[in-house]
């Protein structure tokens, strides 16, 4: 393939990025949670839903391009009606490429009515060196709605000898219940940030995993069982008012997922009233 002459300007559409949006709504129909609203714009879709034997609706969110370039913008709006039970995941890693100075973003907005239960468990997010990324997650819970949210962040690609030494990772996360803020975290991490190497930050590691449960406080024995899970890295957990939070730091996305899903398996009988099962996409 012949390359374009270096003097040729990029088309204005490329400079603007590629926006995509997805709206999803779920409700209980005849004892099972089913999708009742779906609307998309641009390359953001869901595969056909699967309803397990307990009436939970499992959906896989797909971004067909497979990665985000500079200027791309993703927006997800998710609504769970009263009593709805939903698990949302993704088919593979989300890759955020070198933006060459242009920022990319993802905004997630979730509204849950009383009695609903959402699992937000995408596959890992990989930030390439040079990516400028803003991730914004906001969960609005009403009444006794519950949330189990997990994520795995990979900074750079160590297997390719690529460190996250340029670019910027900006992230905000908020969990609200009945208009009261339960948990809030905002971070701004440039590629040359000293916290990436500091022992009070990432300590030179490249993978960070988080599991958050917003619901009734975990029993102390479950909290302790999660702390005692073996992991190929460092892990800790805290029971905060209305939110249980666990963190992993290491160098392997596979190890991070193994630890995160181990915690999920332990708390599932408490959070869901049954043993955990794995979405089929995780085994593929």
mmCIF file of C-alpha atoms in Angstrom:
data_model
loop_
_atom_site.group_PDB
_atom_site.id
_atom_site.type_symbol
_atom_site.label_atom_id
_atom_site.label_comp_id
_atom_site.label_asym_id
_atom_site.label_seq_id
_atom_site.Cartn_x
_atom_site.Cartn_y
_atom_site.Cartn_z
ATOM 1 C CA UNK A 1 0.000 0.000 0.000
ATOM 2 C CA UNK A 2 1.399 3.421 -0.945
ATOM 3 C CA UNK A 3 1.632 5.968 1.839
ATOM 4 C CA UNK A 4 0.108 9.390 1.486
ATOM 5 C CA UNK A 5 2.615 12.218 1.005
ATOM 6 C CA UNK A 6 3.533 13.725 4.358
ATOM 7 C CA UNK A 7 2.223 17.102 3.242
ATOM 8 C CA UNK A 8 -1.330 15.817 2.773
ATOM 9 C CA UNK A 9 -3.608 17.034 5.578
ATOM 10 C CA UNK A 10 -5.793 14.607 7.459
ATOM 11 C CA UNK A 11 -9.498 14.725 6.539
ATOM 12 C CA UNK A 12 -11.482 16.882 8.935
ATOM 13 C CA UNK A 13 -13.583 13.847 9.913
ATOM 14 C CA UNK A 14 -10.516 12.061 11.259
ATOM 15 C CA UNK A 15 -9.510 15.103 13.258
ATOM 16 C CA UNK A 16 -13.000 15.213 14.778
ATOM 17 C CA UNK A 17 -12.852 11.583 15.892
ATOM 18 C CA UNK A 18 -15.596 8.988 15.712
ATOM 19 C CA UNK A 19 -18.459 9.453 18.206
ATOM 20 C CA UNK A 20 -20.667 6.555 19.270
ATOM 21 C CA UNK A 21 -23.545 6.290 21.720
ATOM 22 C CA UNK A 22 -25.645 3.498 23.174
ATOM 23 C CA UNK A 23 -28.825 3.616 25.273
ATOM 24 C CA UNK A 24 -30.071 0.479 27.043
ATOM 25 C CA UNK A 25 -33.148 -0.037 29.201
ATOM 26 C CA UNK A 26 -34.195 -3.152 31.128
ATOM 27 C CA UNK A 27 -37.399 -4.200 32.909
ATOM 28 C CA UNK A 28 -38.893 -7.298 34.499
ATOM 29 C CA UNK A 29 -41.412 -9.119 32.298
ATOM 30 C CA UNK A 30 -43.032 -12.321 33.589
ATOM 31 C CA UNK A 31 -40.347 -12.772 36.221
ATOM 32 C CA UNK A 32 -37.388 -12.301 33.876
ATOM 33 C CA UNK A 33 -35.298 -9.248 33.070
ATOM 34 C CA UNK A 34 -35.460 -8.343 29.381
ATOM 35 C CA UNK A 35 -34.234 -5.425 27.262
ATOM 36 C CA UNK A 36 -37.068 -2.960 26.661
ATOM 37 C CA UNK A 37 -35.107 -0.096 25.111
ATOM 38 C CA UNK A 38 -32.113 -0.044 22.792
ATOM 39 C CA UNK A 39 -30.869 2.833 20.727
ATOM 40 C CA UNK A 40 -27.453 3.353 19.191
ATOM 41 C CA UNK A 41 -25.566 5.882 17.164
ATOM 42 C CA UNK A 42 -22.275 5.054 15.497
ATOM 43 C CA UNK A 43 -20.200 1.923 16.185
ATOM 44 C CA UNK A 44 -21.502 0.822 19.582
ATOM 45 C CA UNK A 45 -23.814 -2.180 19.880
ATOM 46 C CA UNK A 46 -24.944 -5.060 22.061
ATOM 47 C CA UNK A 47 -25.041 -8.692 21.001
ATOM 48 C CA UNK A 48 -28.187 -10.765 21.429
ATOM 49 C CA UNK A 49 -29.061 -10.974 25.114
ATOM 50 C CA UNK A 50 -28.981 -14.153 27.178
ATOM 51 C CA UNK A 51 -31.284 -14.794 30.152
ATOM 52 C CA UNK A 52 -29.924 -17.247 32.703
ATOM 53 C CA UNK A 53 -31.949 -19.641 34.826
ATOM 54 C CA UNK A 54 -32.397 -17.019 37.535
ATOM 55 C CA UNK A 55 -33.923 -14.419 35.221
ATOM 56 C CA UNK A 56 -30.807 -12.260 34.983
ATOM 57 C CA UNK A 57 -30.231 -10.622 31.600
ATOM 58 C CA UNK A 58 -26.673 -10.841 30.283
ATOM 59 C CA UNK A 59 -25.605 -8.479 27.527
ATOM 60 C CA UNK A 60 -22.271 -8.011 25.747
ATOM 61 C CA UNK A 61 -21.417 -4.436 24.758
ATOM 62 C CA UNK A 62 -19.437 -4.355 21.517
ATOM 63 C CA UNK A 63 -17.388 -1.563 19.956
ATOM 64 C CA UNK A 64 -16.784 -2.989 16.447
ATOM 65 C CA UNK A 65 -13.695 -0.893 15.559
ATOM 66 C CA UNK A 66 -11.902 -2.689 18.415
ATOM 67 C CA UNK A 67 -10.064 0.370 19.687
ATOM 68 C CA UNK A 68 -10.323 4.106 20.266
ATOM 69 C CA UNK A 69 -8.184 6.612 18.390
ATOM 70 C CA UNK A 70 -7.599 10.276 19.138
ATOM 71 C CA UNK A 71 -10.837 12.240 19.227
ATOM 72 C CA UNK A 72 -13.167 9.222 19.576
ATOM 73 C CA UNK A 73 -16.034 9.605 22.054
ATOM 74 C CA UNK A 74 -18.156 6.836 23.547
ATOM 75 C CA UNK A 75 -21.344 7.481 25.532
ATOM 76 C CA UNK A 76 -23.360 4.789 27.331
ATOM 77 C CA UNK A 77 -26.683 5.420 29.092
ATOM 78 C CA UNK A 78 -28.150 2.472 30.996
ATOM 79 C CA UNK A 79 -31.443 2.286 32.893
ATOM 80 C CA UNK A 80 -32.664 -0.550 35.107
ATOM 81 C CA UNK A 81 -36.333 -0.536 36.101
ATOM 82 C CA UNK A 82 -37.512 -1.768 39.479
ATOM 83 C CA UNK A 83 -36.355 -5.311 40.214
ATOM 84 C CA UNK A 84 -34.266 -5.709 37.054
ATOM 85 C CA UNK A 85 -31.125 -7.885 37.242
ATOM 86 C CA UNK A 86 -28.498 -7.288 34.558
ATOM 87 C CA UNK A 87 -24.900 -8.303 33.824
ATOM 88 C CA UNK A 88 -22.991 -6.222 31.271
ATOM 89 C CA UNK A 89 -19.564 -7.188 29.992
ATOM 90 C CA UNK A 90 -17.487 -6.901 26.805
ATOM 91 C CA UNK A 91 -16.013 -9.418 24.367
ATOM 92 C CA UNK A 92 -12.396 -8.329 24.743
ATOM 93 C CA UNK A 93 -9.993 -5.648 25.857
ATOM 94 C CA UNK A 94 -10.779 -1.993 25.169
ATOM 95 C CA UNK A 95 -7.712 -0.472 23.502
ATOM 96 C CA UNK A 96 -7.023 3.249 23.624
ATOM 97 C CA UNK A 97 -4.387 4.097 21.029
ATOM 98 C CA UNK A 98 -1.848 6.895 20.818
ATOM 99 C CA UNK A 99 -3.970 9.967 20.187
ATOM 100 C CA UNK A 100 -1.081 12.132 18.934
ATOM 101 C CA UNK A 101 -2.221 14.872 21.277
ATOM 102 C CA UNK A 102 -5.958 14.434 20.700
ATOM 103 C CA UNK A 103 -8.093 13.299 23.646
ATOM 104 C CA UNK A 104 -10.571 10.436 23.584
ATOM 105 C CA UNK A 105 -13.338 9.846 26.098
ATOM 106 C CA UNK A 106 -15.925 7.442 27.445
ATOM 107 C CA UNK A 107 -18.903 8.516 29.524
ATOM 108 C CA UNK A 108 -21.017 5.972 31.391
ATOM 109 C CA UNK A 109 -24.296 6.969 33.019
ATOM 110 C CA UNK A 110 -26.339 4.374 34.940
ATOM 111 C CA UNK A 111 -29.718 4.834 36.640
ATOM 112 C CA UNK A 112 -31.103 2.020 38.804
ATOM 113 C CA UNK A 113 -34.570 1.879 40.317
ATOM 114 C CA UNK A 114 -35.285 0.188 43.688
ATOM 115 C CA UNK A 115 -34.726 -3.553 43.827
ATOM 116 C CA UNK A 116 -32.506 -3.613 40.742
ATOM 117 C CA UNK A 117 -29.074 -5.243 40.606
ATOM 118 C CA UNK A 118 -26.409 -4.424 38.027
ATOM 119 C CA UNK A 119 -23.094 -6.137 37.374
ATOM 120 C CA UNK A 120 -20.819 -3.901 35.295
ATOM 121 C CA UNK A 121 -17.820 -6.109 34.490
ATOM 122 C CA UNK A 122 -16.096 -5.192 31.211
ATOM 123 C CA UNK A 123 -12.857 -6.810 30.117
ATOM 124 C CA UNK A 124 -9.607 -4.936 30.663
ATOM 125 C CA UNK A 125 -8.855 -1.441 29.393
ATOM 126 C CA UNK A 126 -5.418 -0.981 27.788
ATOM 127 C CA UNK A 127 -3.948 2.516 27.570
ATOM 128 C CA UNK A 128 -1.243 2.710 24.898
ATOM 129 C CA UNK A 129 1.647 5.099 25.367
ATOM 130 C CA UNK A 130 0.571 8.493 24.056
ATOM 131 C CA UNK A 131 -3.135 7.943 24.651
ATOM 132 C CA UNK A 132 -4.987 10.885 26.189
ATOM 133 C CA UNK A 133 -8.067 9.364 27.784
ATOM 134 C CA UNK A 134 -10.908 10.674 29.955
ATOM 135 C CA UNK A 135 -13.172 8.033 31.540
ATOM 136 C CA UNK A 136 -16.243 9.208 33.440
ATOM 137 C CA UNK A 137 -18.511 6.757 35.313
ATOM 138 C CA UNK A 138 -21.581 7.820 37.293
ATOM 139 C CA UNK A 139 -23.998 5.388 38.948
ATOM 140 C CA UNK A 140 -27.315 6.665 40.335
ATOM 141 C CA UNK A 141 -28.989 4.167 42.682
ATOM 142 C CA UNK A 142 -32.475 4.554 44.083
ATOM 143 C CA UNK A 143 -33.754 2.879 47.252
ATOM 144 C CA UNK A 144 -32.216 -0.572 47.773
ATOM 145 C CA UNK A 145 -30.725 -0.932 44.287
ATOM 146 C CA UNK A 146 -27.363 -2.735 44.294
ATOM 147 C CA UNK A 147 -24.266 -2.486 42.128
ATOM 148 C CA UNK A 148 -21.263 -4.758 41.564
ATOM 149 C CA UNK A 149 -18.750 -2.975 39.331
ATOM 150 C CA UNK A 150 -15.278 -4.113 38.363
ATOM 151 C CA UNK A 151 -12.559 -2.911 36.032
ATOM 152 C CA UNK A 152 -8.971 -3.764 35.109
ATOM 153 C CA UNK A 153 -6.720 -0.940 33.877
ATOM 154 C CA UNK A 154 -3.492 -1.732 32.010
ATOM 155 C CA UNK A 155 -1.017 1.129 31.622
ATOM 156 C CA UNK A 156 1.110 0.562 28.546
ATOM 157 C CA UNK A 157 1.997 -2.813 27.055
ATOM 158 C CA UNK A 158 4.868 -4.336 29.039
ATOM 159 C CA UNK A 159 4.924 -7.462 26.837
ATOM 160 C CA UNK A 160 5.858 -5.169 23.944
ATOM 161 C CA UNK A 161 8.339 -3.214 26.097
ATOM 162 C CA UNK A 162 5.990 -0.215 25.989
ATOM 163 C CA UNK A 163 5.572 1.829 29.153
ATOM 164 C CA UNK A 164 2.860 4.396 29.734
ATOM 165 C CA UNK A 165 5.453 7.173 29.770
ATOM 166 C CA UNK A 166 3.544 9.757 27.750
ATOM 167 C CA UNK A 167 -0.089 10.689 27.372
ATOM 168 C CA UNK A 168 -2.599 11.113 30.187
ATOM 169 C CA UNK A 169 -5.162 8.971 31.994
ATOM 170 C CA UNK A 170 -7.995 10.908 33.591
ATOM 171 C CA UNK A 171 -10.820 9.105 35.370
ATOM 172 C CA UNK A 172 -13.757 10.013 37.551
ATOM 173 C CA UNK A 173 -16.081 7.605 39.327
ATOM 174 C CA UNK A 174 -19.136 8.393 41.435
ATOM 175 C CA UNK A 175 -21.794 6.273 43.136
ATOM 176 C CA UNK A 176 -24.946 8.005 44.399
ATOM 177 C CA UNK A 177 -27.904 6.645 46.345
ATOM 178 C CA UNK A 178 -31.101 8.664 46.622
ATOM 179 C CA UNK A 179 -29.194 11.793 45.541
ATOM 180 C CA UNK A 180 -26.578 11.290 48.292
ATOM 181 C CA UNK A 181 -22.951 10.753 47.252
ATOM 182 C CA UNK A 182 -21.639 7.407 48.544
ATOM 183 C CA UNK A 183 -18.283 7.222 46.823
ATOM 184 C CA UNK A 184 -16.238 9.523 44.641
ATOM 185 C CA UNK A 185 -12.808 9.169 43.073
ATOM 186 C CA UNK A 186 -11.142 11.488 40.594
ATOM 187 C CA UNK A 187 -7.679 10.893 39.160
ATOM 188 C CA UNK A 188 -5.391 12.687 36.725
ATOM 189 C CA UNK A 189 -2.310 10.659 35.811
ATOM 190 C CA UNK A 190 0.066 11.971 33.133
ATOM 191 C CA UNK A 191 2.423 9.455 31.614
ATOM 192 C CA UNK A 192 5.379 10.951 33.448
ATOM 193 C CA UNK A 193 3.543 11.172 36.807
ATOM 194 C CA UNK A 194 5.858 10.289 39.747
ATOM 195 C CA UNK A 195 3.001 8.285 41.338
ATOM 196 C CA UNK A 196 3.413 5.601 38.680
ATOM 197 C CA UNK A 197 6.791 4.665 40.183
ATOM 198 C CA UNK A 198 6.187 5.750 43.784
ATOM 199 C CA UNK A 199 5.529 3.107 46.486
ATOM 200 C CA UNK A 200 2.484 5.164 47.543
ATOM 201 C CA UNK A 201 1.147 4.937 43.975
ATOM 202 C CA UNK A 202 1.550 2.172 41.406
ATOM 203 C CA UNK A 203 5.012 1.244 42.674
ATOM 204 C CA UNK A 204 6.268 0.646 39.155
ATOM 205 C CA UNK A 205 3.469 -1.826 38.366
ATOM 206 C CA UNK A 206 1.324 -1.524 35.252
ATOM 207 C CA UNK A 207 -2.047 -3.103 36.140
ATOM 208 C CA UNK A 208 -4.707 -1.793 38.520
ATOM 209 C CA UNK A 209 -7.973 -3.627 39.236
ATOM 210 C CA UNK A 210 -10.973 -2.430 41.220
ATOM 211 C CA UNK A 211 -14.072 -4.225 42.476
ATOM 212 C CA UNK A 212 -16.852 -2.158 44.052
ATOM 213 C CA UNK A 213 -20.006 -3.380 45.792
ATOM 214 C CA UNK A 214 -22.715 -0.854 46.637
ATOM 215 C CA UNK A 215 -25.277 -2.585 48.822
ATOM 216 C CA UNK A 216 -25.561 -4.025 52.337
ATOM 217 C CA UNK A 217 -22.250 -4.157 54.194
ATOM 218 C CA UNK A 218 -20.306 -7.357 53.658
ATOM 219 C CA UNK A 219 -20.136 -9.650 56.710
ATOM 220 C CA UNK A 220 -16.661 -9.458 58.323
ATOM 221 C CA UNK A 221 -15.912 -13.089 57.440
ATOM 222 C CA UNK A 222 -16.502 -12.426 53.736
ATOM 223 C CA UNK A 223 -14.338 -9.334 53.859
ATOM 224 C CA UNK A 224 -11.564 -11.364 55.492
ATOM 225 C CA UNK A 225 -11.939 -14.187 52.968
ATOM 226 C CA UNK A 226 -11.367 -11.723 50.133
ATOM 227 C CA UNK A 227 -8.275 -10.371 51.881
ATOM 228 C CA UNK A 228 -6.901 -13.901 52.128
ATOM 229 C CA UNK A 229 -7.293 -14.731 48.439
ATOM 230 C CA UNK A 230 -3.911 -15.516 46.848
ATOM 231 C CA UNK A 231 -2.863 -13.043 44.196
ATOM 232 C CA UNK A 232 0.118 -12.437 41.944
ATOM 233 C CA UNK A 233 0.481 -8.857 43.113
ATOM 234 C CA UNK A 234 -0.787 -6.724 45.993
ATOM 235 C CA UNK A 235 -4.422 -6.508 47.074
ATOM 236 C CA UNK A 236 -6.457 -4.805 49.777
ATOM 237 C CA UNK A 237 -10.097 -4.084 50.603
ATOM 238 C CA UNK A 238 -12.090 -1.629 52.716
ATOM 239 C CA UNK A 239 -15.666 -1.511 53.942
ATOM 240 C CA UNK A 240 -16.804 2.099 53.611
ATOM 241 C CA UNK A 241 -20.255 3.456 54.501
ATOM 242 C CA UNK A 242 -22.518 1.906 51.881
ATOM 243 C CA UNK A 243 -19.643 0.769 49.645
ATOM 244 C CA UNK A 244 -17.172 -2.126 49.792
ATOM 245 C CA UNK A 245 -14.045 -1.499 47.718
ATOM 246 C CA UNK A 246 -11.221 -3.880 46.792
ATOM 247 C CA UNK A 247 -8.051 -3.112 44.833
ATOM 248 C CA UNK A 248 -5.304 -5.082 43.108
ATOM 249 C CA UNK A 249 -1.946 -3.828 41.805
ATOM 250 C CA UNK A 250 0.317 -6.031 39.718
ATOM 251 C CA UNK A 251 1.725 -6.621 36.243
ATOM 252 C CA UNK A 252 -0.701 -9.063 34.637
ATOM 253 C CA UNK A 253 -4.238 -8.467 33.395
ATOM 254 C CA UNK A 254 -4.852 -12.206 33.662
ATOM 255 C CA UNK A 255 -3.797 -12.200 37.324
ATOM 256 C CA UNK A 256 -5.970 -9.141 37.972
ATOM 257 C CA UNK A 257 -9.023 -10.813 36.428
ATOM 258 C CA UNK A 258 -8.328 -14.011 38.378
ATOM 259 C CA UNK A 259 -8.254 -12.069 41.639
ATOM 260 C CA UNK A 260 -11.275 -9.883 40.790
ATOM 261 C CA UNK A 261 -13.395 -12.862 39.784
ATOM 262 C CA UNK A 262 -12.249 -14.743 42.878
ATOM 263 C CA UNK A 263 -13.628 -11.920 45.034
ATOM 264 C CA UNK A 264 -16.827 -11.952 42.992
ATOM 265 C CA UNK A 265 -17.222 -15.700 43.516
ATOM 266 C CA UNK A 266 -16.829 -15.276 47.280
ATOM 267 C CA UNK A 267 -19.354 -12.490 47.740
ATOM 268 C CA UNK A 268 -21.896 -13.692 45.146
ATOM 269 C CA UNK A 269 -23.952 -15.849 47.540
ATOM 270 C CA UNK A 270 -24.296 -12.738 49.722
ATOM 271 C CA UNK A 271 -24.915 -10.243 46.906
ATOM 272 C CA UNK A 272 -27.107 -12.457 44.686
ATOM 273 C CA UNK A 273 -28.301 -15.269 46.940
ATOM 274 C CA UNK A 274 -26.724 -18.002 44.806
ATOM 275 C CA UNK A 275 -23.368 -19.315 43.609
ATOM 276 C CA UNK A 276 -21.632 -17.287 40.922
ATOM 277 C CA UNK A 277 -21.633 -18.342 37.284
ATOM 278 C CA UNK A 278 -19.342 -16.964 34.604
ATOM 279 C CA UNK A 279 -20.572 -15.288 31.419
ATOM 280 C CA UNK A 280 -19.794 -17.580 28.519
ATOM 281 C CA UNK A 281 -17.797 -14.857 26.730
ATOM 282 C CA UNK A 282 -15.178 -14.969 29.507
ATOM 283 C CA UNK A 283 -14.259 -18.524 28.529
ATOM 284 C CA UNK A 284 -13.814 -17.761 24.832
#
